[in-house]
């Protein structure tokens, strides 16, 4: 019961913030349209009677347009992740994810004008809630993108209609890596972990890279250089502007 109350608090807070962002975007669109109408009046040198008859921007249309803009902005990183993974040849997940499905998801974000505004709001809210309850996982946007893709898959895809949809957030998967970091974060020393394996310490780069490699479970993905290898790694990675 207490967990449900906390989840509701996260969801309601993020919903309120998202509503205010959409409203602010709608006001901006309305202001731009109003300025455009005034400029047209000045060019045509209309009288006051004709000005009263000019059609003003409709609030409902502004809200829908604003929702589309906020949706593209909120899920821009997820769309980029989908495009990168779909086109990457060596991302470690070429056999587990369908490139066409990934590109389809990216297209539904970039070209969302035909999709329902309520559906767009729900998808934005889903990511915002994941970020809110994920806390430190905000440092790992690629991992969040991978988990978001899995949630959409389990829900049957990114629909265009207003049919009820259930989005399930697995808290264990969302926080995977944080408990390991809490127990052992030294990347230069191996330690026996609860799974029985001797592993190097995790950091946020490993968790994020696990999302790029589409790993179901977070794992150590990079071995930090030590001693003289630090200098060698610096020389190899050096780039001239």
Short mmCIF file of C-alpha atoms in Angstrom, two decimals:
data_model
loop_
_atom_site.label_atom_id
_atom_site.label_comp_id
_atom_site.label_asym_id
_atom_site.label_seq_id
_atom_site.Cartn_x
_atom_site.Cartn_y
_atom_site.Cartn_z
CA UNK A 1 0.00 0.00 0.00
CA UNK A 2 2.81 2.41 0.88
CA UNK A 3 4.66 1.57 -2.36
CA UNK A 4 1.49 2.31 -4.33
CA UNK A 5 1.16 5.67 -2.59
CA UNK A 6 4.74 6.63 -3.47
CA UNK A 7 4.25 5.54 -7.08
CA UNK A 8 1.09 7.66 -7.28
CA UNK A 9 3.00 10.66 -5.93
CA UNK A 10 5.69 10.24 -8.58
CA UNK A 11 3.13 9.83 -11.38
CA UNK A 12 0.91 12.74 -10.29
CA UNK A 13 3.87 15.09 -9.86
CA UNK A 14 5.28 14.26 -13.29
CA UNK A 15 1.81 14.53 -14.85
CA UNK A 16 1.37 18.01 -13.39
CA UNK A 17 4.79 19.12 -14.66
CA UNK A 18 4.08 17.73 -18.12
CA UNK A 19 0.70 19.49 -18.29
CA UNK A 20 2.35 22.80 -17.43
CA UNK A 21 5.00 22.28 -20.12
CA UNK A 22 2.35 21.57 -22.74
CA UNK A 23 0.35 24.62 -21.63
CA UNK A 24 3.45 26.84 -21.84
CA UNK A 25 4.21 25.52 -25.32
CA UNK A 26 0.61 26.17 -26.39
CA UNK A 27 0.80 29.76 -25.15
CA UNK A 28 3.97 30.23 -27.16
CA UNK A 29 2.28 28.94 -30.30
CA UNK A 30 -0.72 31.20 -29.65
CA UNK A 31 1.58 34.21 -29.20
CA UNK A 32 3.36 33.47 -32.49
CA UNK A 33 0.05 33.15 -34.32
CA UNK A 34 -1.23 36.39 -32.79
CA UNK A 35 1.90 38.23 -33.88
CA UNK A 36 1.55 36.80 -37.38
CA UNK A 37 -2.04 38.05 -37.58
CA UNK A 38 -1.05 41.52 -36.40
CA UNK A 39 1.73 41.73 -38.97
CA UNK A 40 -0.72 40.73 -41.69
CA UNK A 41 -3.16 43.42 -40.54
CA UNK A 42 -0.45 46.06 -40.64
CA UNK A 43 0.55 45.02 -44.15
CA UNK A 44 -3.02 45.07 -45.38
CA UNK A 45 -3.82 48.27 -43.44
CA UNK A 46 -7.14 46.88 -42.18
CA UNK A 47 -9.58 49.01 -40.25
CA UNK A 48 -10.86 48.18 -36.76
CA UNK A 49 -14.04 46.53 -38.01
CA UNK A 50 -12.09 44.09 -40.14
CA UNK A 51 -9.70 43.37 -37.28
CA UNK A 52 -12.60 42.23 -35.12
CA UNK A 53 -13.56 39.72 -37.78
CA UNK A 54 -10.13 38.12 -38.03
CA UNK A 55 -10.00 34.50 -36.93
CA UNK A 56 -7.94 34.02 -33.78
CA UNK A 57 -5.95 30.87 -32.96
CA UNK A 58 -8.01 28.07 -31.51
CA UNK A 59 -6.88 26.89 -28.07
CA UNK A 60 -7.63 23.22 -28.74
CA UNK A 61 -5.50 23.18 -31.89
CA UNK A 62 -2.68 24.89 -30.00
CA UNK A 63 -2.79 22.23 -27.26
CA UNK A 64 -2.59 19.39 -29.79
CA UNK A 65 0.30 21.04 -31.65
CA UNK A 66 2.06 21.75 -28.37
CA UNK A 67 1.68 18.11 -27.28
CA UNK A 68 3.30 16.94 -30.50
CA UNK A 69 6.26 19.27 -29.94
CA UNK A 70 6.71 18.24 -26.30
CA UNK A 71 6.44 14.57 -27.29
CA UNK A 72 9.19 14.87 -29.91
CA UNK A 73 11.35 16.81 -27.45
CA UNK A 74 10.81 14.38 -24.55
CA UNK A 75 11.44 11.21 -26.55
CA UNK A 76 14.13 12.63 -28.80
CA UNK A 77 16.84 10.63 -27.02
CA UNK A 78 14.82 7.41 -27.31
CA UNK A 79 14.33 7.98 -31.05
CA UNK A 80 18.08 8.55 -31.46
CA UNK A 81 18.80 5.33 -29.55
CA UNK A 82 16.41 3.38 -31.78
CA UNK A 83 18.01 4.76 -34.93
CA UNK A 84 21.55 4.10 -33.70
CA UNK A 85 20.88 0.52 -32.61
CA UNK A 86 18.98 -0.23 -35.83
CA UNK A 87 21.91 0.98 -37.95
CA UNK A 88 24.80 -0.23 -35.76
CA UNK A 89 26.50 -3.38 -36.96
CA UNK A 90 28.39 -4.07 -33.77
CA UNK A 91 26.14 -3.04 -30.93
CA UNK A 92 25.95 -6.48 -29.36
CA UNK A 93 22.21 -6.92 -29.94
CA UNK A 94 21.80 -7.30 -33.69
CA UNK A 95 20.24 -10.73 -33.20
CA UNK A 96 17.82 -9.84 -30.42
CA UNK A 97 16.09 -6.69 -31.69
CA UNK A 98 14.35 -6.13 -35.01
CA UNK A 99 15.93 -3.16 -36.89
CA UNK A 100 12.66 -2.47 -38.71
CA UNK A 101 10.76 -2.30 -35.42
CA UNK A 102 13.36 0.07 -33.99
CA UNK A 103 13.11 2.37 -37.01
CA UNK A 104 9.31 2.22 -36.80
CA UNK A 105 9.41 3.44 -33.19
CA UNK A 106 11.74 6.27 -34.14
CA UNK A 107 9.43 7.30 -36.99
CA UNK A 108 6.42 7.38 -34.66
CA UNK A 109 8.24 9.98 -32.55
CA UNK A 110 9.64 12.13 -35.33
CA UNK A 111 6.42 12.05 -37.40
CA UNK A 112 3.70 12.06 -34.74
CA UNK A 113 1.18 14.45 -36.34
CA UNK A 114 -1.30 11.64 -37.08
CA UNK A 115 -1.19 10.17 -33.57
CA UNK A 116 -3.60 10.86 -30.74
CA UNK A 117 -2.58 13.64 -28.34
CA UNK A 118 -3.63 11.55 -25.33
CA UNK A 119 -1.41 8.69 -26.52
CA UNK A 120 1.52 11.08 -26.91
CA UNK A 121 0.95 12.40 -23.38
CA UNK A 122 0.90 8.84 -21.96
CA UNK A 123 4.21 7.97 -23.64
CA UNK A 124 5.87 11.14 -22.35
CA UNK A 125 4.52 10.49 -18.86
CA UNK A 126 5.84 6.91 -18.94
CA UNK A 127 9.41 8.09 -19.54
CA UNK A 128 9.11 10.88 -16.96
CA UNK A 129 7.92 8.41 -14.31
CA UNK A 130 10.78 6.05 -15.16
CA UNK A 131 13.24 8.90 -14.72
CA UNK A 132 11.59 9.97 -11.47
CA UNK A 133 11.53 6.59 -9.73
CA UNK A 134 14.83 5.57 -11.32
CA UNK A 135 16.62 8.46 -9.57
CA UNK A 136 20.35 7.90 -10.29
CA UNK A 137 19.47 6.05 -13.50
CA UNK A 138 19.05 9.50 -15.04
CA UNK A 139 22.82 9.28 -15.56
CA UNK A 140 22.24 6.36 -17.95
CA UNK A 141 19.90 7.55 -20.74
CA UNK A 142 20.86 4.68 -23.07
CA UNK A 143 19.86 2.14 -20.45
CA UNK A 144 16.55 3.94 -19.91
CA UNK A 145 15.97 3.92 -23.68
CA UNK A 146 16.51 0.15 -23.82
CA UNK A 147 14.11 -0.46 -20.92
CA UNK A 148 11.53 1.89 -22.48
CA UNK A 149 11.75 -0.06 -25.74
CA UNK A 150 11.10 -3.30 -23.85
CA UNK A 151 8.08 -1.75 -22.10
CA UNK A 152 6.62 -0.65 -25.44
CA UNK A 153 7.21 -4.14 -26.81
CA UNK A 154 5.43 -5.80 -23.89
CA UNK A 155 2.52 -3.36 -24.33
CA UNK A 156 2.10 -4.41 -27.96
CA UNK A 157 3.99 -1.52 -29.57
CA UNK A 158 3.49 2.23 -29.93
CA UNK A 159 -0.17 2.44 -30.94
CA UNK A 160 -1.82 5.32 -32.78
CA UNK A 161 -5.31 4.89 -31.30
CA UNK A 162 -6.82 5.62 -27.88
CA UNK A 163 -7.28 2.01 -26.83
CA UNK A 164 -6.38 1.34 -23.16
CA UNK A 165 -2.79 0.22 -22.73
CA UNK A 166 -0.92 -1.05 -19.68
CA UNK A 167 2.72 -0.03 -19.31
CA UNK A 168 4.62 -2.16 -16.77
CA UNK A 169 7.82 -0.83 -15.17
CA UNK A 170 10.02 -3.53 -13.63
CA UNK A 171 11.70 -1.87 -10.66
CA UNK A 172 14.40 -4.55 -10.42
CA UNK A 173 15.42 -4.00 -14.05
CA UNK A 174 15.16 -0.23 -13.69
CA UNK A 175 17.55 -0.21 -10.71
CA UNK A 176 19.80 -2.98 -12.01
CA UNK A 177 23.41 -1.94 -11.43
CA UNK A 178 22.80 0.46 -8.54
CA UNK A 179 22.98 -2.19 -5.84
CA UNK A 180 26.13 -3.63 -7.45
CA UNK A 181 27.71 -0.18 -7.43
CA UNK A 182 26.76 0.26 -3.79
CA UNK A 183 28.51 -3.00 -2.88
CA UNK A 184 31.53 -2.60 -5.13
CA UNK A 185 32.45 0.42 -7.26
CA UNK A 186 36.24 0.03 -7.58
CA UNK A 187 36.89 -0.71 -11.28
CA UNK A 188 40.50 -1.79 -10.60
CA UNK A 189 39.78 -4.50 -8.03
CA UNK A 190 37.86 -7.76 -8.28
CA UNK A 191 35.41 -8.69 -5.55
CA UNK A 192 33.16 -11.68 -5.04
CA UNK A 193 29.59 -10.59 -5.71
CA UNK A 194 26.31 -12.17 -4.49
CA UNK A 195 26.05 -14.09 -7.79
CA UNK A 196 29.25 -15.93 -6.85
CA UNK A 197 31.42 -14.30 -9.51
CA UNK A 198 34.56 -12.23 -8.97
CA UNK A 199 33.89 -8.97 -10.80
CA UNK A 200 35.38 -5.53 -11.25
CA UNK A 201 33.44 -2.60 -9.82
CA UNK A 202 30.64 -1.11 -11.90
CA UNK A 203 30.14 2.56 -12.72
CA UNK A 204 27.49 4.54 -14.57
CA UNK A 205 29.38 4.20 -17.86
CA UNK A 206 29.01 0.41 -17.65
CA UNK A 207 25.28 0.68 -16.93
CA UNK A 208 24.79 3.11 -19.80
CA UNK A 209 26.87 0.97 -22.19
CA UNK A 210 24.76 -2.04 -21.25
CA UNK A 211 21.83 -0.12 -22.70
CA UNK A 212 23.69 0.57 -25.93
CA UNK A 213 24.63 -3.12 -26.17
CA UNK A 214 21.02 -4.08 -25.35
CA UNK A 215 21.97 -6.34 -22.45
CA UNK A 216 19.07 -7.72 -20.45
CA UNK A 217 21.22 -7.53 -17.30
CA UNK A 218 23.77 -4.85 -16.47
CA UNK A 219 27.39 -6.03 -16.70
CA UNK A 220 30.92 -4.65 -16.73
CA UNK A 221 31.49 -3.44 -20.30
CA UNK A 222 34.78 -1.54 -20.08
CA UNK A 223 38.07 -2.33 -18.39
CA UNK A 224 39.68 0.90 -17.20
CA UNK A 225 43.38 1.23 -18.12
CA UNK A 226 45.95 1.21 -15.33
CA UNK A 227 49.60 2.22 -14.93
CA UNK A 228 51.38 2.97 -18.23
CA UNK A 229 48.27 1.86 -20.17
CA UNK A 230 46.65 5.15 -19.13
CA UNK A 231 49.19 7.08 -21.20
CA UNK A 232 48.84 4.65 -24.10
CA UNK A 233 45.06 4.94 -24.01
CA UNK A 234 45.36 8.74 -24.02
CA UNK A 235 47.61 8.69 -27.11
CA UNK A 236 45.34 6.26 -28.96
CA UNK A 237 42.24 8.32 -28.18
CA UNK A 238 43.87 11.67 -29.01
CA UNK A 239 42.28 13.55 -31.86
CA UNK A 240 43.47 16.66 -33.66
CA UNK A 241 40.63 19.19 -34.22
#
